[in-house]
Coordinates of N, CA and C in Angstrom, one line a residue:
Chain O
G1 N 37.4 -30.0 4.1 CA 37.8 -31.3 4.5 C 39.0 -31.8 3.8
A2 N 39.4 -33.0 4.2 CA 40.6 -33.6 3.6 C 40.4 -33.9 2.1
V3 N 41.5 -33.9 1.4 CA 41.5 -34.1 -0.1 C 42.2 -35.4 -0.4
V4 N 41.5 -36.2 -1.3 CA 42.1 -37.4 -1.8 C 42.0 -37.3 -3.3
S5 N 43.1 -37.6 -3.9 CA 43.2 -37.5 -5.4 C 43.4 -38.9 -5.9
Q6 N 42.9 -39.1 -7.2 CA 43.1 -40.4 -7.9 C 43.6 -40.1 -9.3
H7 N 44.4 -41.0 -9.7 CA 45.0 -40.8 -11.1 C 45.1 -42.2 -11.7
P8 N 44.7 -42.4 -13.0 CA 44.0 -41.4 -13.8 C 42.5 -41.3 -13.5
S9 N 41.9 -40.3 -14.0 CA 40.4 -40.2 -13.8 C 39.6 -41.2 -14.7
W10 N 40.2 -41.5 -15.8 CA 39.6 -42.5 -16.7 C 40.7 -43.1 -17.5
V11 N 40.5 -44.4 -17.9 CA 41.4 -45.1 -18.7 C 40.7 -46.1 -19.6
I12 N 41.2 -46.2 -20.8 CA 40.7 -47.2 -21.7 C 41.8 -48.1 -22.1
C13 N 41.7 -49.4 -22.0 CA 42.8 -50.3 -22.3 C 42.3 -51.5 -23.0
K14 N 43.3 -52.2 -23.6 CA 42.9 -53.5 -24.3 C 42.9 -54.6 -23.4
S15 N 42.1 -55.6 -23.7 CA 42.0 -56.8 -22.8 C 43.4 -57.4 -22.7
G16 N 43.7 -57.8 -21.5 CA 45.0 -58.5 -21.3 C 46.1 -57.6 -20.7
T17 N 45.9 -56.3 -20.8 CA 46.9 -55.3 -20.2 C 46.6 -55.1 -18.8
S18 N 47.6 -54.5 -18.1 CA 47.5 -54.2 -16.7 C 47.3 -52.7 -16.6
V19 N 46.6 -52.3 -15.6 CA 46.3 -50.8 -15.3 C 46.6 -50.5 -13.9
K20 N 47.3 -49.4 -13.7 CA 47.6 -49.0 -12.3 C 46.8 -47.7 -12.0
I21 N 46.2 -47.7 -10.8 CA 45.5 -46.6 -10.4 C 46.1 -46.1 -9.1
E22 N 46.4 -44.8 -9.0 CA 47.0 -44.2 -7.8 C 45.9 -43.5 -7.0
C23 N 46.1 -43.6 -5.7 CA 45.2 -42.9 -4.7 C 46.2 -42.1 -3.7
R24 N 46.0 -40.8 -3.6 CA 46.8 -40.0 -2.7 C 46.0 -39.2 -1.8
S25 N 46.4 -39.2 -0.5 CA 45.8 -38.2 0.4 C 46.7 -37.0 0.4
L26 N 46.2 -35.8 0.1 CA 47.0 -34.7 -0.2 C 47.4 -33.8 1.0
D27 N 46.5 -33.8 2.0 CA 46.8 -32.9 3.1 C 46.7 -33.6 4.4
F28 N 46.7 -34.9 4.4 CA 46.7 -35.7 5.7 C 47.3 -37.0 5.5
Q29 N 47.7 -37.6 6.6 CA 48.3 -39.0 6.5 C 47.2 -40.0 6.8
A30 N 47.0 -40.9 5.8 CA 46.0 -41.9 5.9 C 46.5 -43.2 6.4
T31 N 46.0 -43.5 7.6 CA 46.4 -44.8 8.2 C 45.9 -45.9 7.3
T32 N 44.7 -45.8 6.8 CA 44.1 -46.8 6.1 C 43.5 -46.3 4.8
M33 N 43.6 -47.0 3.7 CA 43.0 -46.7 2.5 C 42.1 -47.8 2.1
F34 N 41.0 -47.5 1.4 CA 40.0 -48.5 1.0 C 39.9 -48.4 -0.5
W35 N 39.7 -49.6 -1.1 CA 39.4 -49.6 -2.6 C 38.0 -50.2 -2.8
Y36 N 37.2 -49.4 -3.6 CA 35.9 -49.9 -3.9 C 35.7 -50.0 -5.4
R37 N 34.7 -50.7 -5.8 CA 34.3 -50.8 -7.2 C 32.8 -50.6 -7.2
Q38 N 32.4 -49.8 -8.2 CA 31.0 -49.6 -8.4 C 30.5 -49.8 -9.8
F39 N 29.6 -50.7 -10.0 CA 29.0 -50.9 -11.3 C 27.8 -50.0 -11.5
P40 N 27.4 -49.7 -12.7 CA 26.3 -48.8 -12.9 C 25.1 -49.1 -12.1
K41 N 24.5 -48.1 -11.4 CA 23.3 -48.3 -10.7 C 23.4 -49.3 -9.5
Q42 N 24.6 -49.6 -9.1 CA 24.8 -50.5 -8.0 C 25.6 -49.8 -6.9
S43 N 25.6 -50.4 -5.7 CA 26.2 -49.8 -4.6 C 27.8 -50.0 -4.7
L44 N 28.4 -49.2 -3.9 CA 29.9 -49.3 -3.7 C 30.1 -50.7 -3.1
M45 N 31.1 -51.4 -3.7 CA 31.5 -52.7 -3.1 C 32.9 -52.6 -2.7
L46 N 33.1 -52.9 -1.4 CA 34.5 -52.8 -0.9 C 35.3 -54.0 -1.5
M47 N 36.4 -53.6 -2.0 CA 37.3 -54.7 -2.6 C 38.4 -55.1 -1.5
A48 N 39.0 -54.1 -1.0 CA 40.1 -54.4 0.0 C 40.3 -53.2 0.9
T49 N 40.9 -53.5 2.0 CA 41.3 -52.5 3.0 C 42.8 -52.6 3.1
S50 N 43.5 -51.4 3.0 CA 44.9 -51.4 2.9 C 45.5 -50.5 4.0
N51 N 46.3 -51.1 4.9 CA 47.0 -50.4 5.9 C 48.5 -50.2 5.5
E52 N 49.0 -49.0 5.7 CA 50.3 -48.6 5.3 C 51.3 -49.6 5.9
G53 N 52.2 -50.1 5.0 CA 53.2 -51.0 5.4 C 52.9 -52.5 5.6
S54 N 51.6 -52.8 5.4 CA 51.2 -54.2 5.6 C 50.4 -54.7 4.4
K55 N 50.2 -56.0 4.3 CA 49.4 -56.5 3.2 C 47.9 -56.1 3.3
A56 N 47.3 -55.9 2.1 CA 45.9 -55.6 2.1 C 45.0 -56.7 2.5
T57 N 43.9 -56.4 3.1 CA 42.9 -57.4 3.4 C 41.8 -57.3 2.4
Y58 N 41.6 -58.4 1.7 CA 40.7 -58.5 0.6 C 39.3 -59.0 1.0
E59 N 38.3 -58.5 0.4 CA 37.0 -59.0 0.7 C 36.7 -60.3 0.0
Q60 N 35.8 -61.1 0.5 CA 35.5 -62.4 -0.1 C 35.1 -62.2 -1.6
G61 N 35.7 -63.0 -2.4 CA 35.3 -63.0 -3.8 C 36.2 -62.1 -4.7
V62 N 37.1 -61.3 -4.0 CA 38.0 -60.5 -4.7 C 39.4 -61.1 -4.9
E63 N 39.8 -61.3 -6.1 CA 41.1 -62.1 -6.3 C 42.3 -61.2 -6.0
K64 N 43.1 -61.5 -5.0 CA 44.2 -60.7 -4.6 C 45.3 -60.7 -5.7
D65 N 45.4 -61.8 -6.5 CA 46.4 -61.8 -7.5 C 46.1 -61.0 -8.7
K66 N 44.8 -60.7 -8.8 CA 44.3 -59.9 -10.0 C 44.3 -58.4 -9.6
F67 N 44.0 -58.1 -8.4 CA 43.9 -56.8 -8.0 C 45.0 -56.5 -6.9
L68 N 46.1 -56.1 -7.4 CA 47.3 -55.9 -6.6 C 47.3 -54.6 -5.9
I69 N 47.4 -54.6 -4.6 CA 47.3 -53.3 -3.9 C 48.7 -53.1 -3.1
N70 N 49.2 -51.9 -3.3 CA 50.4 -51.5 -2.6 C 50.2 -50.2 -1.8
H71 N 50.6 -50.2 -0.6 CA 50.3 -49.1 0.3 C 51.7 -48.7 0.9
A72 N 52.6 -48.1 0.1 CA 53.9 -48.0 0.6 C 54.1 -46.8 1.5
S73 N 53.2 -45.8 1.5 CA 53.4 -44.7 2.4 C 52.1 -44.3 3.0
L74 N 52.1 -43.3 3.9 CA 50.8 -42.9 4.5 C 50.0 -42.0 3.6
T75 N 50.5 -41.7 2.4 CA 49.8 -40.8 1.5 C 49.6 -41.4 0.1
L76 N 50.0 -42.6 -0.1 CA 49.9 -43.2 -1.4 C 49.5 -44.7 -1.3
S77 N 48.5 -45.1 -2.1 CA 48.1 -46.5 -2.3 C 47.9 -46.7 -3.8
T78 N 48.3 -47.8 -4.3 CA 48.0 -48.1 -5.7 C 47.2 -49.4 -5.8
L79 N 46.4 -49.4 -6.8 CA 45.6 -50.6 -7.2 C 46.0 -50.9 -8.6
T80 N 46.5 -52.1 -8.9 CA 46.9 -52.6 -10.2 C 45.9 -53.7 -10.6
V81 N 45.2 -53.4 -11.7 CA 44.3 -54.5 -12.3 C 45.1 -55.2 -13.3
T82 N 45.5 -56.4 -13.0 CA 46.3 -57.2 -13.9 C 45.5 -58.0 -14.9
S83 N 46.0 -58.1 -16.1 CA 45.4 -58.8 -17.2 C 43.9 -58.5 -17.2
A84 N 43.6 -57.2 -17.4 CA 42.2 -56.7 -17.4 C 41.4 -57.3 -18.5
H85 N 40.1 -57.5 -18.1 CA 39.2 -58.1 -19.1 C 37.9 -57.2 -19.1
P86 N 37.1 -57.2 -20.1 CA 36.0 -56.3 -20.2 C 35.1 -56.4 -19.0
E87 N 35.0 -57.5 -18.3 CA 34.1 -57.6 -17.1 C 34.7 -56.8 -15.9
D88 N 36.0 -56.3 -16.1 CA 36.6 -55.5 -15.0 C 36.3 -54.0 -15.2
S89 N 35.6 -53.7 -16.3 CA 35.2 -52.3 -16.6 C 34.3 -51.9 -15.5
S90 N 34.7 -50.8 -14.8 CA 33.9 -50.3 -13.7 C 34.4 -49.0 -13.2
F91 N 33.8 -48.5 -12.2 CA 34.2 -47.2 -11.6 C 35.0 -47.6 -10.3
Y92 N 36.2 -47.3 -10.2 CA 37.0 -47.7 -9.1 C 37.3 -46.4 -8.2
I93 N 36.9 -46.5 -6.9 CA 37.0 -45.4 -6.0 C 37.9 -45.8 -4.8
C94 N 38.8 -44.9 -4.5 CA 39.5 -45.2 -3.2 C 39.0 -44.2 -2.2
S95 N 39.3 -44.5 -0.9 CA 39.0 -43.6 0.2 C 40.1 -43.7 1.2
A96 N 40.2 -42.7 2.0 CA 41.3 -42.7 3.0 C 40.7 -42.3 4.3
S97 N 41.3 -42.9 5.3 CA 40.7 -42.6 6.7 C 41.9 -42.6 7.7
V98 N 41.7 -41.9 8.7 CA 42.6 -41.9 9.8 C 41.9 -42.7 10.9
L99 N 42.4 -43.8 11.3 CA 41.7 -44.6 12.2 C 42.1 -44.2 13.6
A100 N 41.2 -44.5 14.5 CA 41.4 -44.3 16.0 C 41.3 -45.7 16.6
G101 N 42.3 -46.1 17.3 CA 42.3 -47.4 18.0 C 42.1 -48.6 17.0
G102 N 42.4 -48.4 15.8 CA 42.4 -49.5 14.8 C 41.0 -49.9 14.3
H103 N 40.0 -49.0 14.6 CA 38.6 -49.3 14.1 C 38.2 -48.3 13.1
S104 N 37.4 -48.8 12.1 CA 37.1 -47.9 11.0 C 35.8 -47.1 11.3
Y105 N 36.0 -46.3 12.4 CA 34.8 -45.5 12.8 C 34.8 -44.1 12.2
N106 N 35.9 -43.7 11.6 CA 36.0 -42.3 11.2 C 35.5 -42.1 9.8
E107 N 35.3 -40.9 9.5 CA 34.8 -40.5 8.1 C 35.9 -41.0 7.1
Q108 N 35.3 -41.4 6.0 CA 36.2 -41.8 4.9 C 36.1 -40.6 3.9
F109 N 37.3 -40.2 3.4 CA 37.4 -39.2 2.4 C 37.7 -39.9 1.0
F110 N 36.8 -39.6 0.1 CA 36.8 -40.4 -1.2 C 37.6 -39.6 -2.3
G111 N 38.3 -40.4 -3.1 CA 38.9 -39.8 -4.3 C 37.8 -39.7 -5.3
P112 N 38.1 -39.0 -6.4 CA 37.1 -38.7 -7.4 C 36.8 -39.9 -8.3
G113 N 37.5 -41.0 -8.1 CA 37.2 -42.2 -8.9 C 37.9 -42.3 -10.2
T114 N 38.1 -43.5 -10.7 CA 38.7 -43.8 -11.9 C 37.8 -44.7 -12.7
R115 N 37.4 -44.2 -13.9 CA 36.5 -45.0 -14.8 C 37.4 -45.9 -15.7
L116 N 37.3 -47.2 -15.5 CA 38.1 -48.1 -16.3 C 37.2 -48.8 -17.4
T117 N 37.6 -48.7 -18.6 CA 36.9 -49.4 -19.7 C 37.9 -50.3 -20.4
V118 N 37.6 -51.6 -20.4 CA 38.5 -52.6 -21.0 C 37.8 -53.1 -22.3
L119 N 38.5 -52.9 -23.4 CA 37.9 -53.2 -24.7 C 38.2 -54.7 -25.0
Chain E
R1 N 19.7 -62.0 3.8 CA 19.4 -60.6 4.1 C 20.7 -59.8 4.0
K2 N 20.6 -58.7 3.3 CA 21.7 -57.8 3.1 C 22.1 -57.2 4.5
E3 N 23.4 -56.9 4.6 CA 23.8 -56.3 5.9 C 23.3 -54.9 6.1
V4 N 23.1 -54.2 5.0 CA 22.6 -52.8 5.0 C 21.6 -52.7 3.9
E5 N 20.3 -52.4 4.2 CA 19.3 -52.3 3.2 C 18.6 -50.9 3.1
Q6 N 18.5 -50.5 1.9 CA 17.8 -49.2 1.6 C 16.8 -49.4 0.5
D7 N 15.7 -48.6 0.6 CA 14.8 -48.6 -0.5 C 15.5 -47.8 -1.7
P8 N 15.6 -48.5 -2.8 CA 16.3 -47.8 -3.9 C 15.6 -46.6 -4.5
G9 N 14.3 -46.5 -4.2 CA 13.5 -45.4 -4.8 C 13.3 -45.7 -6.3
P10 N 13.2 -44.7 -7.1 CA 13.5 -43.3 -6.8 C 12.3 -42.6 -6.1
F11 N 12.7 -41.6 -5.3 CA 11.7 -40.8 -4.7 C 11.6 -39.5 -5.6
N12 N 10.4 -39.2 -6.1 CA 10.2 -38.0 -6.9 C 9.4 -37.1 -6.1
V13 N 10.0 -35.9 -5.7 CA 9.2 -35.0 -4.9 C 9.3 -33.6 -5.5
P14 N 8.3 -32.8 -5.2 CA 8.4 -31.4 -5.7 C 9.3 -30.5 -4.7
E15 N 9.8 -29.5 -5.3 CA 10.6 -28.5 -4.4 C 9.7 -28.1 -3.2
G16 N 10.4 -28.0 -2.1 CA 9.7 -27.6 -0.9 C 9.1 -28.8 -0.1
A17 N 9.1 -29.9 -0.6 CA 8.6 -31.1 0.1 C 9.5 -31.6 1.2
T18 N 8.9 -32.4 2.1 CA 9.7 -33.1 3.1 C 9.8 -34.5 2.7
V19 N 11.0 -35.1 2.7 CA 11.1 -36.5 2.3 C 12.0 -37.2 3.4
A20 N 11.7 -38.5 3.6 CA 12.4 -39.3 4.6 C 12.9 -40.6 4.0
F21 N 14.1 -41.0 4.3 CA 14.6 -42.3 3.9 C 14.9 -43.1 5.2
N22 N 14.7 -44.4 5.1 CA 15.2 -45.3 6.2 C 16.2 -46.2 5.6
C23 N 17.0 -46.8 6.6 CA 18.0 -47.7 6.2 C 18.0 -48.7 7.4
T24 N 18.0 -50.0 7.1 CA 18.1 -51.0 8.2 C 19.4 -51.7 8.1
Y25 N 19.9 -52.2 9.2 CA 21.2 -52.9 9.3 C 21.0 -54.2 10.1
S26 N 21.8 -55.2 9.8 CA 21.6 -56.5 10.4 C 22.5 -56.7 11.6
N27 N 23.6 -56.1 11.6 CA 24.6 -56.3 12.7 C 24.4 -55.5 13.9
S28 N 23.9 -56.0 15.0 CA 23.5 -55.3 16.2 C 24.8 -54.7 16.8
A29 N 26.0 -55.2 16.5 CA 27.2 -54.7 17.1 C 27.7 -53.5 16.3
S30 N 27.1 -53.0 15.3 CA 27.5 -51.9 14.5 C 27.6 -50.7 15.5
Q31 N 28.6 -49.8 15.2 CA 28.8 -48.7 16.2 C 28.8 -47.3 15.6
S32 N 29.0 -47.2 14.3 CA 29.0 -45.9 13.7 C 28.1 -45.9 12.5
F33 N 27.5 -44.7 12.3 CA 26.5 -44.7 11.2 C 26.6 -43.3 10.5
F34 N 26.5 -43.4 9.2 CA 26.7 -42.1 8.4 C 25.7 -42.1 7.3
W35 N 25.4 -40.9 6.8 CA 24.7 -40.7 5.5 C 25.7 -40.0 4.6
Y36 N 25.9 -40.6 3.4 CA 26.7 -40.0 2.3 C 25.8 -39.6 1.2
R37 N 26.2 -38.7 0.4 CA 25.5 -38.3 -0.8 C 26.4 -38.5 -2.0
Q38 N 25.8 -39.1 -3.0 CA 26.6 -39.4 -4.2 C 25.8 -38.8 -5.4
D39 N 26.5 -37.9 -6.1 CA 25.9 -37.4 -7.4 C 26.3 -38.3 -8.5
C40 N 25.6 -38.2 -9.6 CA 25.8 -39.1 -10.7 C 27.2 -39.1 -11.2
R41 N 27.8 -40.2 -11.3 CA 29.2 -40.4 -11.8 C 30.2 -39.6 -11.0
K42 N 29.9 -39.4 -9.7 CA 30.9 -38.7 -8.8 C 31.1 -39.6 -7.6
E43 N 32.1 -39.2 -6.8 CA 32.4 -40.0 -5.6 C 31.4 -39.6 -4.5
P44 N 31.2 -40.5 -3.5 CA 30.4 -40.2 -2.4 C 31.0 -39.1 -1.5
K45 N 30.2 -38.3 -0.9 CA 30.7 -37.3 0.1 C 29.8 -37.4 1.3
L46 N 30.5 -37.2 2.5 CA 29.8 -37.3 3.7 C 28.8 -36.2 3.9
L47 N 27.5 -36.6 4.2 CA 26.5 -35.6 4.4 C 26.4 -35.3 5.9
M48 N 26.3 -36.4 6.7 CA 26.3 -36.2 8.2 C 26.5 -37.6 8.9
S49 N 27.1 -37.5 10.0 CA 27.2 -38.7 10.9 C 25.8 -38.8 11.6
V50 N 25.5 -40.0 12.1 CA 24.3 -40.2 12.8 C 24.6 -40.6 14.3
Y51 N 24.1 -39.8 15.2 CA 24.4 -40.1 16.6 C 23.2 -40.7 17.3
S52 N 23.4 -41.3 18.4 CA 22.3 -42.0 19.1 C 21.2 -41.0 19.5
S53 N 21.7 -39.8 19.8 CA 20.7 -38.8 20.3 C 20.0 -38.1 19.1
G54 N 20.4 -38.4 17.9 CA 19.9 -37.8 16.7 C 20.6 -36.5 16.5
N55 N 20.7 -36.0 15.3 CA 21.4 -34.8 15.0 C 20.8 -34.1 13.8
E56 N 20.9 -32.8 13.8 CA 20.3 -31.9 12.8 C 21.3 -31.0 12.2
D57 N 21.3 -30.8 10.9 CA 22.2 -29.9 10.2 C 21.4 -29.2 9.2
G58 N 20.9 -28.0 9.6 CA 20.1 -27.2 8.6 C 18.8 -28.0 8.3
R59 N 18.6 -28.3 7.0 CA 17.3 -28.9 6.6 C 17.4 -30.5 6.8
F60 N 18.5 -31.0 7.2 CA 18.7 -32.4 7.3 C 18.7 -32.9 8.8
T61 N 17.9 -33.9 9.0 CA 17.9 -34.5 10.4 C 18.1 -36.0 10.3
A62 N 19.1 -36.5 11.1 CA 19.4 -37.9 11.0 C 19.0 -38.5 12.4
Q63 N 18.5 -39.7 12.4 CA 18.2 -40.4 13.7 C 18.6 -41.8 13.6
L64 N 18.9 -42.4 14.8 CA 19.3 -43.8 14.9 C 18.3 -44.5 15.9
N65 N 17.9 -45.6 15.5 CA 17.0 -46.4 16.4 C 17.7 -47.8 16.5
R66 N 18.5 -47.9 17.6 CA 19.3 -49.2 17.8 C 18.4 -50.4 18.1
A67 N 17.3 -50.1 18.8 CA 16.4 -51.3 19.1 C 15.8 -51.9 17.8
S68 N 15.5 -51.1 16.9 CA 14.9 -51.6 15.7 C 15.9 -51.7 14.6
Q69 N 17.2 -51.3 14.9 CA 18.3 -51.4 13.9 C 18.0 -50.6 12.6
Y70 N 17.7 -49.4 12.7 CA 17.5 -48.6 11.5 C 18.0 -47.2 11.8
I71 N 18.4 -46.5 10.7 CA 18.7 -45.1 10.8 C 17.8 -44.4 9.7
S72 N 17.6 -43.1 9.9 CA 16.7 -42.4 9.0 C 17.4 -41.0 8.7
L73 N 17.0 -40.5 7.6 CA 17.4 -39.2 7.1 C 16.1 -38.4 6.7
L74 N 15.9 -37.3 7.2 CA 14.8 -36.4 6.9 C 15.3 -35.2 6.2
I75 N 14.8 -34.9 5.1 CA 15.1 -33.6 4.4 C 13.9 -32.8 4.3
R76 N 14.0 -31.6 4.8 CA 12.9 -30.6 4.8 C 13.1 -29.6 3.7
D77 N 12.0 -29.0 3.2 CA 12.1 -27.9 2.2 C 13.1 -28.3 1.1
S78 N 12.8 -29.4 0.4 CA 13.7 -30.0 -0.6 C 14.1 -28.9 -1.7
K79 N 15.3 -29.0 -2.1 CA 15.8 -28.1 -3.1 C 16.1 -28.9 -4.4
L80 N 16.2 -28.3 -5.5 CA 16.5 -29.0 -6.7 C 17.9 -29.7 -6.6
S81 N 18.8 -28.9 -5.9 CA 20.2 -29.4 -5.7 C 20.3 -30.6 -4.7
D82 N 19.2 -31.0 -4.1 CA 19.2 -32.2 -3.2 C 19.1 -33.4 -4.1
S83 N 18.8 -33.3 -5.3 CA 18.7 -34.5 -6.2 C 20.0 -35.2 -6.2
A84 N 20.0 -36.5 -5.8 CA 21.2 -37.3 -5.7 C 20.9 -38.7 -5.2
T85 N 21.9 -39.5 -5.0 CA 21.7 -40.8 -4.3 C 22.2 -40.7 -2.9
Y86 N 21.4 -41.1 -2.0 CA 21.8 -41.0 -0.6 C 22.2 -42.4 -0.1
L87 N 23.4 -42.5 0.4 CA 24.0 -43.8 0.8 C 24.0 -43.9 2.3
C88 N 23.5 -45.0 2.8 CA 23.5 -45.3 4.3 C 24.8 -46.1 4.5
V89 N 25.5 -45.7 5.5 CA 26.8 -46.4 5.8 C 26.8 -46.8 7.3
V90 N 27.2 -48.1 7.5 CA 27.2 -48.7 8.8 C 28.6 -49.2 9.1
A91 N 29.2 -48.9 10.2 CA 30.6 -49.3 10.5 C 30.6 -49.9 11.8
G92 N 31.6 -50.9 11.9 CA 31.8 -51.6 13.2 C 32.9 -52.5 13.1
G93 N 33.7 -52.6 14.2 CA 34.9 -53.4 14.1 C 35.8 -52.9 13.0
F94 N 36.2 -53.7 12.1 CA 37.1 -53.3 11.0 C 36.3 -53.2 9.7
K95 N 35.0 -53.1 9.8 CA 34.2 -53.2 8.5 C 33.3 -51.9 8.4
T96 N 33.3 -51.5 7.1 CA 32.4 -50.4 6.8 C 31.5 -50.9 5.6
I97 N 30.2 -50.8 5.8 CA 29.3 -51.3 4.7 C 28.4 -50.2 4.2
F98 N 28.4 -50.1 2.9 CA 27.6 -49.1 2.2 C 26.3 -49.8 1.8
G99 N 25.2 -49.1 2.0 CA 23.9 -49.5 1.4 C 23.9 -49.2 -0.1
A100 N 23.0 -49.7 -0.8 CA 22.9 -49.5 -2.3 C 22.5 -48.1 -2.7
G101 N 21.9 -47.4 -1.7 CA 21.6 -46.0 -2.0 C 20.1 -45.8 -2.3
T102 N 19.6 -44.7 -2.0 CA 18.2 -44.3 -2.4 C 18.3 -43.1 -3.3
R103 N 17.7 -43.2 -4.4 CA 17.7 -42.1 -5.4 C 16.6 -41.1 -5.1
L104 N 17.0 -39.8 -5.1 CA 16.0 -38.7 -4.9 C 16.1 -37.8 -6.1
F105 N 14.9 -37.5 -6.6 CA 14.7 -36.5 -7.7 C 13.8 -35.4 -7.1
V106 N 14.3 -34.2 -7.1 CA 13.5 -33.0 -6.7 C 13.2 -32.2 -7.9
K107 N 11.9 -32.0 -8.1 CA 11.5 -31.3 -9.4 C 10.8 -30.0 -9.1
A108 N 11.0 -29.1 -10.0 CA 10.5 -27.7 -9.9 C 9.0 -27.7 -10.0

């Protein structure tokens, strides 16, 4: 299947710093990339949907000024957690999909995730 | 009511057992359905899509009941390696929603 990479796989940072996470589709062009957050023993929570070349669509309750998403090409999307705080500590997972007709019906290929710990 | 609901389990079964999970969804306009598997501290991976006519892949059978708005996953002859969290995924329009997952432990 298609491969999605994420970098870094884990990061520890001090409160107040910003952290950038990269998501790359390695062998296909991803029309859409999704960013999720997962707290321990909880479900994946969609944070935002990102289409190449346009602004991301954020889910209700997700601060777009805190979680900056850039999707500059069909193979790369970045999530920047600005002014991170301990409550932002979580497992961040991206996925990539090739849409048909603009609908999210297709399989999503997930990156390995980034574990963020904010001290 | 959550948009996608699953019994969190855990289901503890012996090797060789048959186990079934259900997942209910609230949006009758949903159009695509999937089961994903997630191992501890790893990313989800697609197990199988769920078609209206039902589909089978080896020991795994998935079914969709649109009238009652639920999908199911049946695992036959459980293996130790089947231990994981199984996520129900419902998609429609521009939205994909993951269930919270059902944890399965298969024991020797």
